[in-house]
Short mmCIF file of C-alpha atoms in Angstrom, two decimals:
data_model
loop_
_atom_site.label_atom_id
_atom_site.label_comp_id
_atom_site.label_asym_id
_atom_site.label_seq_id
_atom_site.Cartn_x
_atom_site.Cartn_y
_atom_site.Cartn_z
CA UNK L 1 20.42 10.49 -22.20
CA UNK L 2 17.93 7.58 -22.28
CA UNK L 3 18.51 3.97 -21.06
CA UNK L 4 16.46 1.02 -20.18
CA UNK L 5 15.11 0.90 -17.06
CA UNK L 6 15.51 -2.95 -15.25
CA UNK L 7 13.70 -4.33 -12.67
CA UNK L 8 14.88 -7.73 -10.89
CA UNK L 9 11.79 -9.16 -9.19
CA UNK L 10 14.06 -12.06 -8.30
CA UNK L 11 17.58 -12.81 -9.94
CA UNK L 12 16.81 -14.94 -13.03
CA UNK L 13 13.61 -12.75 -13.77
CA UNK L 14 14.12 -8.91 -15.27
CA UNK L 15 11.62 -6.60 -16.80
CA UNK L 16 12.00 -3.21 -17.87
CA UNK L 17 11.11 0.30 -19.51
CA UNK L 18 13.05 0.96 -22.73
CA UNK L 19 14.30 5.21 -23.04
CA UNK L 20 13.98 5.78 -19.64
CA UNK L 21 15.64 9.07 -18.80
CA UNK L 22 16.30 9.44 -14.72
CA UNK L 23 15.62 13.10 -13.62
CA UNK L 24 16.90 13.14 -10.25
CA UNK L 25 19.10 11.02 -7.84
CA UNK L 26 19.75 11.57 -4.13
CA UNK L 27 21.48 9.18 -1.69
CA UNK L 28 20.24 9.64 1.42
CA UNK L 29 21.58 7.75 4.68
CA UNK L 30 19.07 4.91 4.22
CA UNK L 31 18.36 4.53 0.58
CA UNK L 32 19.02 5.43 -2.99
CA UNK L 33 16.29 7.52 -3.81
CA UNK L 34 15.38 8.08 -8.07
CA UNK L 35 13.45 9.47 -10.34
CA UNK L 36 12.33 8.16 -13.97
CA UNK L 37 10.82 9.94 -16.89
CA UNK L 38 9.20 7.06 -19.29
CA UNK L 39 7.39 6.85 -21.96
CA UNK L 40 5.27 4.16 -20.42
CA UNK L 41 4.01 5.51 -16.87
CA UNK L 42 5.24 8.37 -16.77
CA UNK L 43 7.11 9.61 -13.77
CA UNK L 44 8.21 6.58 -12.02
CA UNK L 45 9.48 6.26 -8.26
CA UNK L 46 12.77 3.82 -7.27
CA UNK L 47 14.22 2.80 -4.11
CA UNK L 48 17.18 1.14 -4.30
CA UNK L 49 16.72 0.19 -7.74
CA UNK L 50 12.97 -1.22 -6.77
CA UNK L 51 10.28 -0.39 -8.50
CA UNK L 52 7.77 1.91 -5.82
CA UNK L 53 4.99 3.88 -7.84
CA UNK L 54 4.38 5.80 -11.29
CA UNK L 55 1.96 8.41 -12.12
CA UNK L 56 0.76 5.65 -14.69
CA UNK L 57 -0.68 3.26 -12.51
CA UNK L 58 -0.04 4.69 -8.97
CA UNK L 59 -4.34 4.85 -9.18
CA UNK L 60 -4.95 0.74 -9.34
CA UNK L 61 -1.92 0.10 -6.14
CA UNK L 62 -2.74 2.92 -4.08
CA UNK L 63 -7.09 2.54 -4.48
CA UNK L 64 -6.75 -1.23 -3.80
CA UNK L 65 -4.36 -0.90 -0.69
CA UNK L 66 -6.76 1.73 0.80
CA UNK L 67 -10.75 1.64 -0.24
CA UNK L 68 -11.46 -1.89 0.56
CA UNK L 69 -10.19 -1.64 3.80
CA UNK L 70 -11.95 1.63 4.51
CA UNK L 71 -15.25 0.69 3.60
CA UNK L 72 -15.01 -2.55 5.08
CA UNK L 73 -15.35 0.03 8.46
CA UNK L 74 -18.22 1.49 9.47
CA UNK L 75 -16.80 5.37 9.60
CA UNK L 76 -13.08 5.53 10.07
CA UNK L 77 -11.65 8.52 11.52
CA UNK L 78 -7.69 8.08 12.00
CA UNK L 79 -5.34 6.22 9.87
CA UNK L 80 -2.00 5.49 10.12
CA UNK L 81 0.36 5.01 6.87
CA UNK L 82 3.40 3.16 7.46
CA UNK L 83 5.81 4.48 4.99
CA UNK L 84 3.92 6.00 1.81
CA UNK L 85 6.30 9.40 1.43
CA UNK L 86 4.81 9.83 -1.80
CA UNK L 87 1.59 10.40 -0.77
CA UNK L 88 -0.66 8.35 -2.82
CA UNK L 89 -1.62 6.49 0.64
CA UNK L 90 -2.93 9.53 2.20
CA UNK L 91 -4.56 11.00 -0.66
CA UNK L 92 -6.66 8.58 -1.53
CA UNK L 93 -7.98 7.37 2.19
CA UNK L 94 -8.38 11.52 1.81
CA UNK L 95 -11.46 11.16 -0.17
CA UNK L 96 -13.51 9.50 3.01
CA UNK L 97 -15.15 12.56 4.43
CA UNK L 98 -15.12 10.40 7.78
CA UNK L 99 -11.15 10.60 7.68
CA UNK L 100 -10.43 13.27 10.26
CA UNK L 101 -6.27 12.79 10.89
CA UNK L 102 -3.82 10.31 9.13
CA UNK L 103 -0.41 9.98 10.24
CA UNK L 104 2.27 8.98 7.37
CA UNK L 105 5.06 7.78 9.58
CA UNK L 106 7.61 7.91 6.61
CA UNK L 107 11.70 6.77 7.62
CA UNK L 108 13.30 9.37 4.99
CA UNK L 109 12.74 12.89 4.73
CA UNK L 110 14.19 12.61 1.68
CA UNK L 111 11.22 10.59 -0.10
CA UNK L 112 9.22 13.17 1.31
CA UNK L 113 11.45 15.81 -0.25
CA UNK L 114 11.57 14.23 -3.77
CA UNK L 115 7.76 13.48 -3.94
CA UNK L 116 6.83 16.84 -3.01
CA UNK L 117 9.65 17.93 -5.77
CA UNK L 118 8.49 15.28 -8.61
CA UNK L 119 5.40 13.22 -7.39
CA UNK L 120 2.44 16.18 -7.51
CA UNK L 121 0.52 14.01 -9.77
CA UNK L 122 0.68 11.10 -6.77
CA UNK L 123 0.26 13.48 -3.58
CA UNK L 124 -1.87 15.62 -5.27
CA UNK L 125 -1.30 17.54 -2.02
CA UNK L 126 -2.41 15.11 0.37
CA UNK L 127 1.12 15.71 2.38
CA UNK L 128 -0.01 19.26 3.08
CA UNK L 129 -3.47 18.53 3.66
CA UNK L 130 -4.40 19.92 7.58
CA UNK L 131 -5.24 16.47 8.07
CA UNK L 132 -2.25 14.74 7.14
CA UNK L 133 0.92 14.81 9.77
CA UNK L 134 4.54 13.72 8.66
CA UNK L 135 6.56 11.95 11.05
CA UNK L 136 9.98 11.74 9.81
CA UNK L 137 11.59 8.00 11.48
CA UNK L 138 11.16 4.50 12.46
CA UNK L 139 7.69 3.55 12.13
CA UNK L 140 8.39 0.32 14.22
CA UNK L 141 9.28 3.44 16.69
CA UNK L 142 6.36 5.26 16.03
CA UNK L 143 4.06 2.07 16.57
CA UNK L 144 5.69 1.53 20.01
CA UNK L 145 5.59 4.66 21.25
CA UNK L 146 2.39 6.31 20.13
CA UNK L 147 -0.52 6.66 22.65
CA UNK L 148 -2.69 7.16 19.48
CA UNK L 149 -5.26 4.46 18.28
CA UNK L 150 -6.27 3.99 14.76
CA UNK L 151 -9.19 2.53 12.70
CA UNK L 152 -7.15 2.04 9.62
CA UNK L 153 -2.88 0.91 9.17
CA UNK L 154 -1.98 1.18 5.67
CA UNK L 155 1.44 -1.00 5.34
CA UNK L 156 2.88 1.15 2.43
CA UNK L 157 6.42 0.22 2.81
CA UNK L 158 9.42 -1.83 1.08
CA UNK L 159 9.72 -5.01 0.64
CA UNK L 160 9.86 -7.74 3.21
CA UNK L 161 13.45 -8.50 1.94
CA UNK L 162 14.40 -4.81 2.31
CA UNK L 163 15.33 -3.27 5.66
CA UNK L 164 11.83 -2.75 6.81
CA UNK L 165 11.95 -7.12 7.36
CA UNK L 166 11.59 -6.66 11.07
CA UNK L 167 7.93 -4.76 10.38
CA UNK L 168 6.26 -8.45 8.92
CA UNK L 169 6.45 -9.93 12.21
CA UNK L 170 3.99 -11.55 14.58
CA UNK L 171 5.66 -9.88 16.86
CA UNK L 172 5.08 -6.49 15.44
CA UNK L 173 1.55 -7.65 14.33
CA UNK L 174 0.95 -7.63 17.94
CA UNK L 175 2.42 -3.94 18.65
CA UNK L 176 0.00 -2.75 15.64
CA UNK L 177 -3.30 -4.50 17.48
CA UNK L 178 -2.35 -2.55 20.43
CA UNK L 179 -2.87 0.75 18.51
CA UNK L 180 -6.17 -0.36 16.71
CA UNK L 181 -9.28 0.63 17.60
CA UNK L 182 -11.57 -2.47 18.59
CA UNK L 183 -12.81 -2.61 14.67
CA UNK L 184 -9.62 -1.78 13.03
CA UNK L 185 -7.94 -3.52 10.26
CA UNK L 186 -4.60 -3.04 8.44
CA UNK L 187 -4.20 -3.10 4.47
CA UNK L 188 -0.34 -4.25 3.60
CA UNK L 189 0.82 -5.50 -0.16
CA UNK L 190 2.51 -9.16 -0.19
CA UNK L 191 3.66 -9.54 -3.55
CA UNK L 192 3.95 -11.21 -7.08
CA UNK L 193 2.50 -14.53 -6.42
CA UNK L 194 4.32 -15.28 -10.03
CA UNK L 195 7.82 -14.45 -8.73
CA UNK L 196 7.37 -14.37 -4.31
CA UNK L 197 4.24 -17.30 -3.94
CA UNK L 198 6.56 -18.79 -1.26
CA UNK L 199 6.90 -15.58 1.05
CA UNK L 200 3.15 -14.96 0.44
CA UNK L 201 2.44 -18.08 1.78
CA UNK L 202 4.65 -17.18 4.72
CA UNK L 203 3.31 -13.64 5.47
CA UNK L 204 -0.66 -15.07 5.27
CA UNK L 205 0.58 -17.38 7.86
CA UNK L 206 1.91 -15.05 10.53
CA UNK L 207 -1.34 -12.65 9.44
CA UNK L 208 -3.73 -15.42 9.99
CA UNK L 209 -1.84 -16.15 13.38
CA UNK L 210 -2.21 -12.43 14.15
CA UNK L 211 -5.62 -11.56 13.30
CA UNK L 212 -8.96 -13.89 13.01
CA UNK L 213 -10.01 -12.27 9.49
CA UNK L 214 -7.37 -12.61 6.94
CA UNK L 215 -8.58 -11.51 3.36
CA UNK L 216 -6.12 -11.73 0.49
CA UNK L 217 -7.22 -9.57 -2.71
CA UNK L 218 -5.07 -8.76 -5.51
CA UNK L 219 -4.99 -6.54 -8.83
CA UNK L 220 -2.35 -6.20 -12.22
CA UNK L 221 -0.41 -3.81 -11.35
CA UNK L 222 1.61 -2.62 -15.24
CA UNK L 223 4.99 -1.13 -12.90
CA UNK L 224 5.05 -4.04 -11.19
CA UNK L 225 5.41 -6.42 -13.87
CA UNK L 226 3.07 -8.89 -12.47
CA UNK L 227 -0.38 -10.01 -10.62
CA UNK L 228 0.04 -8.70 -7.15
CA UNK L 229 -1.12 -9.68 -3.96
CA UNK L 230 -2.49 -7.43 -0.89
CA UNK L 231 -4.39 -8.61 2.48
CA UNK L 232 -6.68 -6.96 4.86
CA UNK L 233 -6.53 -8.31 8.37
CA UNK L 234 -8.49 -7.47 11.44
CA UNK L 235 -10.29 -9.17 14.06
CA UNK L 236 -13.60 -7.58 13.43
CA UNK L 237 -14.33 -6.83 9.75
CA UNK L 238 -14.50 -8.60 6.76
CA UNK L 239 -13.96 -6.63 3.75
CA UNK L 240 -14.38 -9.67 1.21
CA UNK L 241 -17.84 -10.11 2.93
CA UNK L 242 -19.25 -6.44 1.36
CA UNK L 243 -21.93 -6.72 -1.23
CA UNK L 244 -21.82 -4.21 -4.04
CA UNK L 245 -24.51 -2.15 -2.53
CA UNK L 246 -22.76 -1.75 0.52
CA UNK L 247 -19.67 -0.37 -1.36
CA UNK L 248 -22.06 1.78 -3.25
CA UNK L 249 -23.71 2.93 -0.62
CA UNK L 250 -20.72 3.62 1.49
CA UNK L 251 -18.63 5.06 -1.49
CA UNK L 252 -21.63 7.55 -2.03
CA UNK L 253 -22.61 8.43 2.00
CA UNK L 254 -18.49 9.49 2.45
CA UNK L 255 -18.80 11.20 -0.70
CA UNK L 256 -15.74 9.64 -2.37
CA UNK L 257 -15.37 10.86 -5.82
CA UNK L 258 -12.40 10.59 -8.37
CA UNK L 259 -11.44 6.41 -8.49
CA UNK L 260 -9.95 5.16 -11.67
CA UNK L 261 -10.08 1.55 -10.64
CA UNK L 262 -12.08 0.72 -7.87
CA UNK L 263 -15.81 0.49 -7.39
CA UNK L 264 -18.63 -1.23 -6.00
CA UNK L 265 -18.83 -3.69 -9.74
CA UNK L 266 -14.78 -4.03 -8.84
CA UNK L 267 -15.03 -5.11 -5.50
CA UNK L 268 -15.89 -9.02 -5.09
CA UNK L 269 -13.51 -9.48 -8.14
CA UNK L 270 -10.35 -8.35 -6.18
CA UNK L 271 -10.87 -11.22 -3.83
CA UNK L 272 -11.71 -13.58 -6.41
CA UNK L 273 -8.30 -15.71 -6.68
CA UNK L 274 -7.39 -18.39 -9.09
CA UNK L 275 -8.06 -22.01 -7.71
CA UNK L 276 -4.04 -22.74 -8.20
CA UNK L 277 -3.32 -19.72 -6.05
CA UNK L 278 -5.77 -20.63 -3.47
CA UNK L 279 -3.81 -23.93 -3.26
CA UNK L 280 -0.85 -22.92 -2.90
CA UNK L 281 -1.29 -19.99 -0.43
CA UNK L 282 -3.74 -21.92 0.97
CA UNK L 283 -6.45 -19.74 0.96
CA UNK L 284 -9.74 -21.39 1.88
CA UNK L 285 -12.30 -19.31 0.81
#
């Protein structure tokens, strides 16, 4: 039976996927765990009752939140996804043929389950890829007690008024510069700047606080329902500062192949934000 899917990015604001037909559920100890047939996107990933990814657009959130970052380095070898049990993380930082090991530290097995299950056309493998290790838990645990270092963190996780609040910290900003190598940089999502501008402006604050290079970018993202907002921060690269020949150029010597959205004629434009957001996220640049 079909029914309309709602989304509440904040509680006077709903948006939605009319004949929506869920195909599975599973309520695992942490979460309520779902997923959507649509005519729309397609397959389309919940956790309780948010909106995560959909094999309709999962290309434009998962390309932005990994390639910029990546080519902003000079040849990254490890990454580390925090959260991103469906995948779409890992496969696309996949596509670097300097990537040599990436770590999805994911809390629920059972994401993992139900992406491997429903998701193929996210993962596209990637979770089974030699390179790729699952580590089923906390990833604030993970952070603390790994003796790895990385070049890239991907912050692929829920919300920061979901559980995983305690993650977008200055206090765990300064766990996750312990485990970066000298020229790392982490990629996280903030938001809608329609519907969260306020905790935007908060999180760029304890970033900038945390790191000396703080570059906000953003893209439309259709599941979503919105504009949204991501930031690379590091303390050594500048991924806004890349000309298009440099992405070119690095896109082509890692032999990256297979982007829907991003490229080197994309680039500049994702960190290109409207004057009145600039202002009021106080963005200076």
């Amino acid at each position: 039976m079909s029914t309309t899917l709602l989304f509440h990015p904040t509680p006077d604001a709903t948006y939605g996927f009319p004949n929506a037909r869920r195909l599975a559920h599973v309520a695992s100890p942490h979460q309520q765990i779902e997923v959507w047939e649509t005519p729309q996107l397609g397959r389309l990933f919940t956790l309780d009752g948010r909106p995560m990814t959909s094999v309709g657009d999962e290309y434009v959130y998962h390309e932005c939140m990994t390639h910029p970052a990546a080519l902003a380095h000079p040849c990254p070898r490890k990454a580390l996804v925090l959260g991103g049990g469906d995948g779409g993380a890992a496969r696309q930082l996949l596509k670097h043929a300097c990537i040599e090991r990436i770590v999805v530290a994911e809390l629920d097995d059972e994401v993992i389950g139900m992406a491997r299950r429903y998701l193929d056309d996210v993962h596209q493998g990637a979770l089974d890829d030699p390179r790729v290790e699952v580590v089923i838990g906390d990833a604030a645990h993970f952070v603390t007690s790994t003796v790895e270092h990385f070049d890239l963190v991907v912050f692929d996780l829920t919300p920061p008024d979901s559980p995983a609040a305690g993650l977008y910290t200055r206090e765990f900003y300064a766990r996750l510069k312990r485990i970066l190598t000298p020229r790392g940089a982490i990629s996280m999502h903030l938001g809608s700047p329609l519907f969260h501008a306020a905790r935007i402006a908060a999180l760029l604050d304890d970033l900038r606080a945390s790191f000396l290079v703080v570059d906000p970018l953003s893209a439309h993202v259709p599941l979503y329902g919105s504009q949204w907002l991501m930031a690379i921060a590091s303390d050594t690269l500048d991924a806004a500062a890349l000309f298009a020949h440099d992405v070119d150029e690095r896109l082509a010597a890692r032999r990256v192949q297979g982007l829907r959205y991003y490229d080197a004629r994309l680039h500049a434009s994702l960190f290109a934000l409207p004057r009145a957001l600039r202002d009021t996220l106080g963005v200076r640049r």
